[in-house]
mmCIF file of C-alpha atoms in Angstrom:
data_model
loop_
_atom_site.group_PDB
_atom_site.id
_atom_site.type_symbol
_atom_site.label_atom_id
_atom_site.label_comp_id
_atom_site.label_asym_id
_atom_site.label_seq_id
_atom_site.Cartn_x
_atom_site.Cartn_y
_atom_site.Cartn_z
ATOM 1 C CA LYS P 1 212.576 -1.774 132.039
ATOM 2 C CA VAL P 2 211.380 1.066 134.245
ATOM 3 C CA LEU P 3 213.619 3.677 135.658
ATOM 4 C CA THR P 4 213.037 6.595 138.313
ATOM 5 C CA SER P 5 215.084 9.642 138.066
ATOM 6 C CA SER P 6 216.886 8.427 140.855
ATOM 7 C CA ALA P 7 217.002 4.727 140.354
ATOM 8 C CA LYS P 8 219.594 2.498 138.323
ATOM 9 C CA SER P 9 218.377 -0.571 135.709
ATOM 10 C CA GLY P 10 218.442 -4.050 136.612
ATOM 11 C CA VAL P 11 219.023 -6.424 134.255
ATOM 12 C CA SER P 12 217.640 -7.391 130.909
ATOM 13 C CA VAL P 13 215.727 -10.628 130.241
ATOM 14 C CA LEU P 14 214.812 -12.242 127.157
ATOM 15 C CA SER P 15 212.483 -15.088 126.833
ATOM 16 C CA LEU P 16 212.690 -17.665 124.143
ATOM 17 C CA GLU P 17 209.747 -20.438 124.582
ATOM 18 C CA GLY P 18 210.244 -20.211 128.369
ATOM 19 C CA THR P 19 214.346 -20.142 128.439
ATOM 20 C CA LEU P 20 215.569 -17.268 130.107
ATOM 21 C CA VAL P 21 218.703 -15.693 129.544
ATOM 22 C CA GLU P 22 220.700 -12.437 130.826
ATOM 23 C CA ASN P 23 222.811 -10.545 128.734
ATOM 24 C CA SER P 24 223.219 -12.803 126.043
ATOM 25 C CA LEU P 25 220.978 -14.237 122.892
ATOM 26 C CA GLU P 26 220.364 -18.112 122.383
ATOM 27 C CA VAL P 27 218.788 -18.893 119.510
ATOM 28 C CA LYS P 28 215.782 -21.316 119.371
ATOM 29 C CA PRO P 29 212.727 -21.935 117.085
ATOM 30 C CA GLY P 30 209.555 -19.882 117.867
ATOM 31 C CA THR P 31 208.596 -16.390 118.953
ATOM 32 C CA LEU P 32 211.126 -13.963 120.477
ATOM 33 C CA GLN P 33 209.629 -12.478 123.698
ATOM 34 C CA VAL P 34 210.749 -8.948 124.448
ATOM 35 C CA LEU P 35 211.353 -8.844 128.445
ATOM 36 C CA SER P 36 213.156 -6.305 130.632
ATOM 37 C CA HIS P 37 213.507 -5.653 134.185
ATOM 38 C CA GLN P 38 211.153 -2.613 136.016
ATOM 39 C CA ILE P 39 211.302 -0.299 138.745
ATOM 40 C CA GLY P 40 209.951 3.007 139.502
ATOM 41 C CA ILE P 41 207.400 5.157 141.237
ATOM 42 C CA ALA P 42 203.979 5.860 140.283
ATOM 43 C CA ALA P 43 202.626 8.265 137.813
ATOM 44 C CA ARG P 44 198.702 8.772 137.108
ATOM 45 C CA VAL P 45 197.429 8.971 133.334
ATOM 46 C CA ALA P 46 194.540 12.056 132.985
ATOM 47 C CA SER P 47 191.913 10.832 131.096
ATOM 48 C CA SER P 48 191.227 13.601 129.359
ATOM 49 C CA SER P 49 192.667 14.599 125.780
ATOM 50 C CA MET P 50 196.454 15.110 125.454
ATOM 51 C CA THR P 51 198.973 15.771 122.272
ATOM 52 C CA SER P 52 202.396 15.429 123.217
ATOM 53 C CA ASP P 53 205.342 16.407 120.553
ATOM 54 C CA VAL P 54 208.305 13.027 119.964
ATOM 55 C CA VAL P 55 211.631 13.872 119.305
ATOM 56 C CA VAL P 56 213.345 10.648 117.753
ATOM 57 C CA VAL P 57 217.109 11.394 118.518
ATOM 58 C CA ARG P 58 219.770 9.053 116.576
ATOM 59 C CA VAL P 59 222.737 9.027 118.437
ATOM 60 C CA VAL P 60 226.787 9.290 116.702
ATOM 61 C CA ALA P 61 229.455 8.616 118.436
ATOM 62 C CA SER P 62 233.434 8.523 117.344
ATOM 63 C CA ASP P 63 233.201 5.024 116.998
ATOM 64 C CA SER P 64 229.741 4.091 116.210
ATOM 65 C CA GLN P 65 226.029 5.772 115.127
ATOM 66 C CA THR P 66 222.441 4.391 115.226
ATOM 67 C CA SER P 67 222.107 1.942 112.138
ATOM 68 C CA THR P 68 218.823 2.712 111.167
ATOM 69 C CA SER P 69 218.554 6.017 108.709
ATOM 70 C CA THR P 70 216.526 8.758 109.665
ATOM 71 C CA ASN P 71 214.137 8.031 107.141
ATOM 72 C CA ASP P 72 213.357 4.275 108.084
ATOM 73 C CA LEU P 73 213.418 5.664 111.669
ATOM 74 C CA ARG P 74 210.706 8.294 111.298
ATOM 75 C CA ASP P 75 208.561 5.890 109.327
ATOM 76 C CA HIS P 76 209.212 2.842 112.152
ATOM 77 C CA VAL P 77 207.608 5.420 114.864
ATOM 78 C CA PHE P 78 205.228 7.963 112.926
ATOM 79 C CA GLU P 79 204.333 6.608 109.918
ATOM 80 C CA SER P 80 203.962 2.842 109.718
ATOM 81 C CA ALA P 81 202.531 1.107 112.539
ATOM 82 C CA GLY P 82 204.121 1.935 115.667
ATOM 83 C CA LEU P 83 204.100 4.067 118.609
ATOM 84 C CA SER P 84 202.113 7.322 116.704
ATOM 85 C CA THR P 85 199.454 5.444 114.989
ATOM 86 C CA GLN P 86 198.960 2.898 117.550
ATOM 87 C CA TYR P 87 198.382 5.081 120.185
ATOM 88 C CA ASP P 88 196.187 7.172 118.198
ATOM 89 C CA ALA P 89 194.015 4.101 117.409
ATOM 90 C CA CYS P 90 193.761 2.717 120.485
ATOM 91 C CA SER P 91 192.929 5.556 122.465
ATOM 92 C CA TYR P 92 190.362 7.141 119.886
ATOM 93 C CA GLY P 93 192.262 10.160 119.555
ATOM 94 C CA LYS P 94 192.962 11.112 123.097
ATOM 95 C CA GLN P 95 196.376 10.294 123.048
ATOM 96 C CA ILE P 96 198.100 11.911 120.227
ATOM 97 C CA PHE P 97 202.142 11.577 119.828
ATOM 98 C CA SER P 98 203.404 13.382 117.116
ATOM 99 C CA LYS P 99 206.140 14.010 115.407
ATOM 100 C CA SER P 100 208.024 17.305 116.513
ATOM 101 C CA SER P 101 207.918 20.208 113.916
ATOM 102 C CA THR P 102 210.861 21.129 112.095
ATOM 103 C CA ARG P 103 212.823 23.590 114.165
ATOM 104 C CA THR P 104 215.929 24.846 115.845
ATOM 105 C CA VAL P 105 216.477 24.607 119.635
ATOM 106 C CA GLY P 106 219.797 26.691 120.389
ATOM 107 C CA SER P 107 222.168 24.540 118.109
ATOM 108 C CA LEU P 108 219.842 21.598 117.985
ATOM 109 C CA VAL P 109 218.174 20.915 114.964
ATOM 110 C CA ILE P 110 215.116 18.985 114.668
ATOM 111 C CA THR P 111 213.473 18.140 111.101
ATOM 112 C CA ASP P 112 210.140 16.404 111.012
ATOM 113 C CA GLY P 113 210.582 14.560 114.377
ATOM 114 C CA MET P 114 214.010 13.446 113.988
ATOM 115 C CA ALA P 115 217.645 14.897 115.293
ATOM 116 C CA ASP P 116 220.904 13.598 115.284
ATOM 117 C CA VAL P 117 222.991 14.018 118.372
ATOM 118 C CA ASP P 118 226.848 14.052 118.238
ATOM 119 C CA ILE P 119 228.755 13.183 121.305
ATOM 120 C CA SER P 120 231.655 12.900 119.517
ATOM 121 C CA PRO P 121 234.532 12.690 120.343
ATOM 122 C CA ALA P 122 232.822 9.947 122.868
ATOM 123 C CA THR P 123 232.920 6.926 122.197
ATOM 124 C CA VAL P 124 230.552 3.925 123.088
ATOM 125 C CA PHE P 125 231.949 0.914 122.811
ATOM 126 C CA ASN P 126 232.035 -1.041 126.322
ATOM 127 C CA LYS P 127 229.585 1.382 127.764
ATOM 128 C CA THR P 128 226.561 0.905 129.515
ATOM 129 C CA ASP P 129 223.325 2.144 128.368
ATOM 130 C CA GLN P 130 223.101 4.451 130.937
ATOM 131 C CA ALA P 131 226.478 5.559 130.366
ATOM 132 C CA VAL P 132 225.655 6.329 126.782
ATOM 133 C CA GLU P 133 222.378 7.809 127.971
ATOM 134 C CA LEU P 134 223.956 10.211 130.281
ATOM 135 C CA LEU P 135 226.491 11.424 127.192
ATOM 136 C CA VAL P 136 223.350 12.372 124.939
ATOM 137 C CA ARG P 137 221.537 14.073 127.778
ATOM 138 C CA ALA P 138 224.665 16.210 128.383
ATOM 139 C CA LYS P 139 225.201 17.021 124.886
ATOM 140 C CA ILE P 140 221.322 18.012 124.306
ATOM 141 C CA GLU P 141 221.653 20.467 126.991
ATOM 142 C CA ALA P 142 225.048 21.595 125.646
ATOM 143 C CA LEU P 143 223.215 22.149 122.118
ATOM 144 C CA THR P 144 220.039 23.841 123.982
ATOM 145 C CA GLY P 145 221.064 25.527 126.615
ATOM 146 C CA VAL P 146 218.009 23.778 128.332
ATOM 147 C CA SER P 147 217.796 21.180 131.169
ATOM 148 C CA CYS P 148 217.464 17.789 129.662
ATOM 149 C CA SER P 149 216.310 15.532 132.819
ATOM 150 C CA THR P 150 214.476 12.446 132.544
ATOM 151 C CA GLN P 151 210.788 14.460 133.369
ATOM 152 C CA PHE P 152 211.923 17.527 131.043
ATOM 153 C CA CYS P 153 214.359 17.368 128.055
ATOM 154 C CA ILE P 154 213.671 20.632 125.582
ATOM 155 C CA ALA P 155 210.169 21.617 126.279
ATOM 156 C CA SER P 156 207.316 19.864 128.734
ATOM 157 C CA ASP P 157 205.138 18.315 126.386
ATOM 158 C CA THR P 158 208.176 16.722 124.511
ATOM 159 C CA TYR P 159 208.632 13.136 124.562
ATOM 160 C CA LEU P 160 212.410 11.971 123.472
ATOM 161 C CA LEU P 161 212.997 8.192 122.142
ATOM 162 C CA PHE P 162 217.198 7.513 122.449
ATOM 163 C CA MET P 163 218.356 5.201 119.823
ATOM 164 C CA LEU P 164 221.639 4.322 121.098
ATOM 165 C CA PRO P 165 224.585 2.893 118.757
ATOM 166 C CA PRO P 166 225.108 -0.759 118.463
ATOM 167 C CA GLU P 167 228.589 -0.351 120.108
ATOM 168 C CA THR P 168 226.952 0.101 123.439
ATOM 169 C CA ILE P 169 226.658 -2.794 125.855
ATOM 170 C CA GLU P 170 223.775 -4.892 124.555
ATOM 171 C CA PHE P 171 220.275 -4.295 126.444
ATOM 172 C CA GLU P 172 217.019 -4.114 125.439
ATOM 173 C CA ALA P 173 215.411 -0.631 126.096
ATOM 174 C CA TYR P 174 214.028 1.069 129.257
ATOM 175 C CA ALA P 175 212.255 3.951 129.920
ATOM 176 C CA TYR P 176 211.561 6.276 132.780
ATOM 177 C CA VAL P 177 208.106 6.516 135.154
ATOM 178 C CA PRO P 178 206.992 8.974 135.067
ATOM 179 C CA GLY P 179 209.138 10.744 132.733
ATOM 180 C CA LYS P 180 209.539 11.750 129.263
ATOM 181 C CA ILE P 181 212.551 9.486 128.052
ATOM 182 C CA SER P 182 212.810 5.978 126.549
ATOM 183 C CA VAL P 183 216.122 4.338 125.502
ATOM 184 C CA TYR P 184 216.619 1.517 122.821
ATOM 185 C CA TYR P 185 219.358 -0.442 121.812
ATOM 186 C CA ASP P 186 219.892 0.711 118.050
ATOM 187 C CA VAL P 187 217.455 -1.724 115.891
ATOM 188 C CA LYS P 188 214.897 -2.585 118.815
ATOM 189 C CA GLY P 189 213.606 0.709 118.791
ATOM 190 C CA ASN P 190 212.458 -0.121 115.494
ATOM 191 C CA TYR P 191 209.599 -2.536 116.842
ATOM 192 C CA ILE P 192 205.894 -1.445 117.778
ATOM 193 C CA SER P 193 206.224 -3.672 120.655
ATOM 194 C CA TYR P 194 209.309 -1.841 122.383
ATOM 195 C CA GLN P 195 207.815 1.618 121.809
ATOM 196 C CA VAL P 196 204.625 1.348 123.062
ATOM 197 C CA HIS P 197 205.491 -0.806 125.328
ATOM 198 C CA GLU P 198 208.462 1.986 126.784
ATOM 199 C CA VAL P 199 206.234 4.808 126.292
ATOM 200 C CA GLY P 200 203.858 3.246 128.581
ATOM 201 C CA HIS P 201 205.791 3.310 131.042
ATOM 202 C CA ASN P 202 206.393 6.957 130.461
ATOM 203 C CA LEU P 203 202.984 7.264 130.841
ATOM 204 C CA GLY P 204 202.827 5.291 134.311
ATOM 205 C CA MET P 205 201.754 1.967 133.273
ATOM 206 C CA ARG P 206 203.830 -1.263 134.568
ATOM 207 C CA HIS P 207 203.754 -4.659 133.247
ATOM 208 C CA ALA P 208 200.780 -6.863 132.198
ATOM 209 C CA SER P 209 202.016 -9.868 134.426
ATOM 210 C CA GLU P 210 200.506 -13.161 134.995
ATOM 211 C CA PRO P 211 200.572 -15.117 138.663
ATOM 212 C CA ALA P 212 203.153 -17.537 138.816
ATOM 213 C CA ASP P 213 202.534 -21.377 139.194
ATOM 214 C CA PRO P 214 201.995 -21.877 143.153
ATOM 215 C CA ASN P 215 203.501 -25.709 142.605
ATOM 216 C CA ASN P 216 206.408 -24.479 140.454
ATOM 217 C CA PRO P 217 207.130 -20.871 141.668
ATOM 218 C CA ASP P 218 210.703 -20.506 139.964
ATOM 219 C CA ASP P 219 209.461 -21.723 136.123
ATOM 220 C CA CYS P 220 209.289 -17.937 135.628
ATOM 221 C CA PRO P 221 210.867 -15.361 137.792
ATOM 222 C CA SER P 222 210.773 -13.102 135.280
ATOM 223 C CA SER P 223 208.485 -14.267 132.107
ATOM 224 C CA CYS P 224 205.796 -14.330 134.451
ATOM 225 C CA GLU P 225 206.026 -10.528 135.099
ATOM 226 C CA TYR P 226 205.545 -10.263 131.060
ATOM 227 C CA GLY P 227 203.063 -12.864 130.644
ATOM 228 C CA ASP P 228 199.699 -11.352 129.648
ATOM 229 C CA THR P 229 200.475 -10.598 126.429
ATOM 230 C CA THR P 230 197.012 -9.738 125.397
ATOM 231 C CA GLY P 231 198.209 -5.985 125.062
ATOM 232 C CA PHE P 232 201.539 -4.576 124.956
ATOM 233 C CA MET P 233 202.556 -4.094 128.332
ATOM 234 C CA GLY P 234 203.462 -7.642 128.523
ATOM 235 C CA GLY P 235 205.794 -9.447 126.598
ATOM 236 C CA GLY P 236 206.520 -8.368 123.055
ATOM 237 C CA THR P 237 208.328 -9.114 119.604
ATOM 238 C CA TYR P 238 210.749 -8.576 117.204
ATOM 239 C CA GLN P 239 208.616 -7.526 114.440
ATOM 240 C CA LEU P 240 208.096 -4.324 112.412
ATOM 241 C CA ASP P 241 204.593 -3.312 112.352
ATOM 242 C CA THR P 242 203.075 -5.764 114.033
ATOM 243 C CA PRO P 243 201.433 -6.769 116.493
ATOM 244 C CA ILE P 244 198.075 -4.734 116.500
ATOM 245 C CA LYS P 245 196.721 -4.618 119.884
ATOM 246 C CA CYS P 246 196.258 -2.164 122.821
ATOM 247 C CA PHE P 247 195.727 -2.993 126.459
ATOM 248 C CA ASN P 248 194.178 -5.060 128.765
ATOM 249 C CA GLY P 249 191.317 -4.251 131.019
ATOM 250 C CA ALA P 250 192.962 -2.672 133.883
ATOM 251 C CA LYS P 251 195.551 -0.547 132.035
ATOM 252 C CA SER P 252 192.631 0.413 129.763
ATOM 253 C CA TRP P 253 190.641 1.489 132.463
ATOM 254 C CA GLU P 254 194.170 3.434 134.050
ATOM 255 C CA LEU P 255 194.671 5.310 130.904
ATOM 256 C CA GLY P 256 190.769 6.095 131.254
ATOM 257 C CA TRP P 257 190.207 6.182 127.355
ATOM 258 C CA TYR P 258 187.120 4.739 127.548
ATOM 259 C CA GLU P 259 185.461 5.999 130.548
ATOM 260 C CA ASP P 260 182.511 6.919 129.272
ATOM 261 C CA ARG P 261 181.772 3.056 128.999
ATOM 262 C CA HIS P 262 183.039 2.071 132.286
ATOM 263 C CA PHE P 263 181.207 0.258 134.761
ATOM 264 C CA THR P 264 181.740 -0.504 138.726
ATOM 265 C CA TYR P 265 179.973 -3.369 140.020
ATOM 266 C CA THR P 266 178.124 -2.873 143.435
ATOM 267 C CA ASP P 267 176.809 -5.981 145.122
ATOM 268 C CA ASN P 268 173.690 -7.375 143.805
ATOM 269 C CA PRO P 269 172.792 -11.185 145.052
ATOM 270 C CA ALA P 270 170.052 -11.201 142.300
ATOM 271 C CA GLY P 271 172.892 -10.670 139.732
ATOM 272 C CA THR P 272 173.635 -7.621 137.498
ATOM 273 C CA THR P 273 173.764 -8.542 133.752
ATOM 274 C CA ILE P 274 176.339 -5.882 131.633
ATOM 275 C CA SER P 275 176.746 -6.197 128.246
ATOM 276 C CA LEU P 276 180.546 -5.877 126.897
ATOM 277 C CA VAL P 277 182.246 -4.867 123.609
ATOM 278 C CA GLY P 278 185.846 -4.806 123.029
ATOM 279 C CA VAL P 279 188.261 -1.756 122.553
ATOM 280 C CA ALA P 280 188.106 -2.120 118.945
ATOM 281 C CA ASP P 281 184.367 -1.735 119.110
ATOM 282 C CA TYR P 282 184.479 1.119 121.314
ATOM 283 C CA GLY P 283 183.438 3.592 118.561
ATOM 284 C CA THR P 284 180.405 1.413 117.280
ATOM 285 C CA ALA P 285 179.206 0.873 121.110
ATOM 286 C CA SER P 286 175.707 2.141 122.164
ATOM 287 C CA GLY P 287 173.090 2.451 124.736
ATOM 288 C CA ASP P 288 174.133 0.367 127.754
ATOM 289 C CA ASP P 289 177.230 -1.176 126.473
ATOM 290 C CA LYS P 290 180.312 -1.352 128.720
ATOM 291 C CA VAL P 291 183.875 -1.687 127.658
ATOM 292 C CA ILE P 292 185.294 -2.628 131.121
ATOM 293 C CA ILE P 293 183.943 -3.918 134.267
ATOM 294 C CA LYS P 294 185.483 -2.947 138.016
ATOM 295 C CA LEU P 295 184.784 -5.221 140.721
ATOM 296 C CA ASP P 296 186.089 -4.247 144.148
ATOM 297 C CA ALA P 297 186.199 -7.169 146.360
ATOM 298 C CA THR P 298 188.787 -5.514 148.681
ATOM 299 C CA SER P 299 186.000 -5.505 151.736
ATOM 300 C CA ASP P 300 184.799 -8.943 151.106
ATOM 301 C CA THR P 301 188.439 -11.068 150.855
ATOM 302 C CA GLY P 302 190.387 -8.667 153.092
ATOM 303 C CA SER P 303 193.023 -8.539 150.394
ATOM 304 C CA ALA P 304 194.127 -5.191 149.116
ATOM 305 C CA ALA P 305 195.215 -7.023 145.539
ATOM 306 C CA ASP P 306 191.609 -8.096 144.766
ATOM 307 C CA VAL P 307 190.383 -5.475 142.283
ATOM 308 C CA PHE P 308 189.238 -7.299 139.489
ATOM 309 C CA TYR P 309 188.902 -5.559 135.459
ATOM 310 C CA VAL P 310 186.504 -7.760 133.328
ATOM 311 C CA ALA P 311 186.938 -6.980 129.332
ATOM 312 C CA PHE P 312 185.807 -8.663 126.659
ATOM 313 C CA ASN P 313 188.905 -9.236 124.373
ATOM 314 C CA ARG P 314 187.558 -9.012 120.901
ATOM 315 C CA ALA P 315 190.678 -9.674 118.151
ATOM 316 C CA THR P 316 189.432 -7.692 115.385
ATOM 317 C CA GLY P 317 190.913 -3.913 114.024
ATOM 318 C CA ILE P 318 192.948 -2.034 116.176
ATOM 319 C CA ASN P 319 193.179 -5.267 118.626
ATOM 320 C CA VAL P 320 193.745 -7.865 115.641
ATOM 321 C CA GLY P 321 197.019 -9.027 117.242
ATOM 322 C CA THR P 322 196.275 -9.353 120.975
ATOM 323 C CA GLY P 323 198.264 -12.090 121.803
ATOM 324 C CA GLN P 324 196.200 -14.913 123.321
ATOM 325 C CA ASN P 325 192.491 -15.537 124.482
ATOM 326 C CA ASN P 326 190.713 -14.143 121.292
ATOM 327 C CA ASP P 327 187.411 -13.333 121.242
ATOM 328 C CA GLN P 328 186.951 -14.464 125.574
ATOM 329 C CA VAL P 329 185.935 -12.689 128.543
ATOM 330 C CA LEU P 330 189.229 -12.094 130.575
ATOM 331 C CA ILE P 331 189.443 -11.288 134.175
ATOM 332 C CA VAL P 332 192.674 -8.979 135.356
ATOM 333 C CA THR P 333 193.443 -8.121 138.794
ATOM 334 C CA GLN P 334 195.479 -4.676 139.311
ATOM 335 C CA GLU P 335 195.559 -3.312 142.987
ATOM 336 C CA GLY P 336 195.751 0.384 142.443
ATOM 337 C CA ASP P 337 197.281 2.776 139.061
ATOM 338 C CA SER P 338 200.898 2.299 138.342
ATOM 339 C CA ILE P 339 200.793 -0.872 139.923
ATOM 340 C CA PRO P 340 201.377 -4.372 137.678
ATOM 341 C CA SER P 341 198.386 -6.465 136.598
ATOM 342 C CA TYR P 342 197.867 -10.002 136.870
ATOM 343 C CA PHE P 343 196.040 -12.338 134.771
ATOM 344 C CA GLN P 344 193.352 -14.756 136.022
ATOM 345 C CA THR P 345 191.352 -16.038 133.765
ATOM 346 C CA ALA P 346 189.670 -16.372 130.424
ATOM 347 C CA LEU P 347 186.018 -17.354 130.097
ATOM 348 C CA ASP P 348 184.045 -18.719 127.198
ATOM 349 C CA GLN P 349 180.348 -18.609 126.992
ATOM 350 C CA GLY P 350 178.442 -20.776 129.377
ATOM 351 C CA GLU P 351 181.808 -20.248 132.095
ATOM 352 C CA GLN P 352 181.869 -18.529 135.158
ATOM 353 C CA TYR P 353 184.533 -17.468 137.728
ATOM 354 C CA GLN P 354 184.168 -17.190 141.646
ATOM 355 C CA ILE P 355 185.635 -14.944 144.133
ATOM 356 C CA SER P 356 185.701 -16.561 147.405
ATOM 357 C CA GLY P 357 185.074 -13.959 150.157
ATOM 358 C CA ASP P 358 182.463 -12.725 152.206
ATOM 359 C CA PRO P 359 180.170 -12.734 150.562
ATOM 360 C CA ASP P 360 181.329 -14.744 147.441
ATOM 361 C CA HIS P 361 181.274 -13.065 143.965
ATOM 362 C CA TYR P 362 180.382 -14.762 140.880
ATOM 363 C CA ILE P 363 180.945 -13.924 137.355
ATOM 364 C CA ARG P 364 179.581 -15.895 134.558
ATOM 365 C CA VAL P 365 179.574 -15.149 130.703
ATOM 366 C CA ASP P 366 176.051 -15.654 129.619
ATOM 367 C CA SER P 367 176.840 -15.422 125.793
ATOM 368 C CA ILE P 368 179.301 -14.304 123.485
ATOM 369 C CA ASP P 369 178.222 -13.518 119.688
ATOM 370 C CA THR P 370 180.682 -12.473 117.304
ATOM 371 C CA SER P 371 178.242 -12.227 114.550
ATOM 372 C CA THR P 372 177.031 -9.016 115.168
ATOM 373 C CA VAL P 373 178.429 -5.663 114.699
ATOM 374 C CA PRO P 374 179.656 -4.819 117.828
ATOM 375 C CA ALA P 375 180.482 -8.063 118.297
ATOM 376 C CA LYS P 376 179.238 -8.424 122.535
ATOM 377 C CA ALA P 377 179.867 -10.462 125.374
ATOM 378 C CA THR P 378 176.693 -10.534 127.838
ATOM 379 C CA VAL P 379 178.230 -10.811 131.698
ATOM 380 C CA THR P 380 176.496 -11.838 134.753
ATOM 381 C CA ILE P 381 178.152 -10.670 138.476
ATOM 382 C CA SER P 382 176.508 -11.480 141.214
ATOM 383 C CA SER P 383 177.399 -11.704 144.900
ATOM 384 C CA GLY P 384 174.980 -14.699 145.470
ATOM 385 C CA ILE P 385 175.398 -18.272 143.809
ATOM 386 C CA LEU P 386 174.710 -17.954 140.005
ATOM 387 C CA PRO P 387 173.025 -20.747 138.306
ATOM 388 C CA PRO P 388 174.912 -22.352 135.161
ATOM 389 C CA ALA P 389 174.591 -20.079 131.990
ATOM 390 C CA PRO P 390 172.864 -21.697 129.119
ATOM 391 C CA PRO P 391 174.869 -23.799 126.819
ATOM 392 C CA ALA P 392 176.235 -21.822 123.395
ATOM 393 C CA ALA P 393 173.936 -23.020 120.223
ATOM 394 C CA PRO P 394 175.154 -25.256 117.757
ATOM 395 C CA SER P 395 176.820 -23.307 114.683
ATOM 396 C CA PRO P 396 174.740 -23.249 111.932
ATOM 397 C CA PRO P 397 176.622 -24.929 108.949
ATOM 398 C CA SER P 398 178.656 -22.827 106.599
ATOM 399 C CA SER P 399 177.286 -24.152 103.565
ATOM 400 C CA PRO P 400 174.083 -26.158 103.044
ATOM 401 C CA PRO P 401 174.542 -29.960 102.630
ATOM 402 C CA ALA P 402 175.516 -31.234 99.214
ATOM 403 C CA LEU P 403 172.806 -32.813 97.301
ATOM 404 C CA PRO P 404 173.293 -35.940 95.058
ATOM 405 C CA PRO P 405 174.357 -35.774 91.946
ATOM 406 C CA ALA P 406 171.819 -35.412 89.577
ATOM 407 C CA VAL P 407 170.585 -38.218 87.188
ATOM 408 C CA LEU P 408 170.254 -37.365 83.508
ATOM 409 C CA SER P 409 168.194 -39.437 81.290
ATOM 410 C CA GLY P 410 166.789 -38.925 76.902
ATOM 411 C CA ASP P 411 167.371 -40.343 73.880
#
């Protein structure tokens, strides 16, 4: 869920095996995906390296307090797999969220990235998330003597994660875009999916979606908005320290972390062949290897939405927990920065995708080789018809065929 400084929240939504549930929890077997409502305005993320302080705020009210301990929250956000470690890993050190140093700002005590904010005598029972958020911000202003707006609270380079007490009316999580504040319902702030997703909104990213089925448009009014789970801007899970993944091709291009290995396609009827590596292998890429291809077909199709991003979804290392389409070439569209992306297709070796326009464009996967380091996918893009790619070679047997048992003879 995303808010602007003047916008109000929509309704939080959960998805359990395709069932949409609003303001309640219906228990069914299977993976629980975290979904939420989004509204907001655009923000652009700079590609240069950036280090920002983070303060995790435990909220104490006269009738309730954040249930996770200070030490456990510090571990979930900064030390185990969480906000700090995963942004560092996915960005290769270009986006650092570090725990704020121990210090006192006015009367607010920050200890190793953590702060308890006591809003007593106020209560939180039956109050909305935003009502409690406003109480917390007002108390921070009173303690620090510094404005605590959605864009600036404590310091210009500080991001704040508010963990609201469980007596608050239950919600999921939300963030401001652009902004420095994200807000979580109690233990939901422990989960890596929530942390990375919501702070991604602070950085300007919108949701990773998939188009609704035109034959069944009502099947996923909200779940489609979060349907691309290959990266953190799609749906997530109620789990500690997992999944370990990054962002899809469009979001990665927007963030600019792999900018030196971007490739912008220009029309070539004869075809242009590109070697792709996954984000997990960016550090070992060499030569002409690329991480993301951008194909802007808007002038050919007449649709502003037809900006295509092609990436190899290598499921290893920092992206081992990608939620779908492991080790395939993925194609998504995103009209511009701070716009939702839309999953289009996943391609295996020998498959191709046609973009209808004037001229048509073809994206063909010539090969996928996961036996090398780094693993590579070879892709050819053309503004003319491409012949089919050669079929994949059969995989060698994992072990030689068994020999017949030996026959022993003797006295």
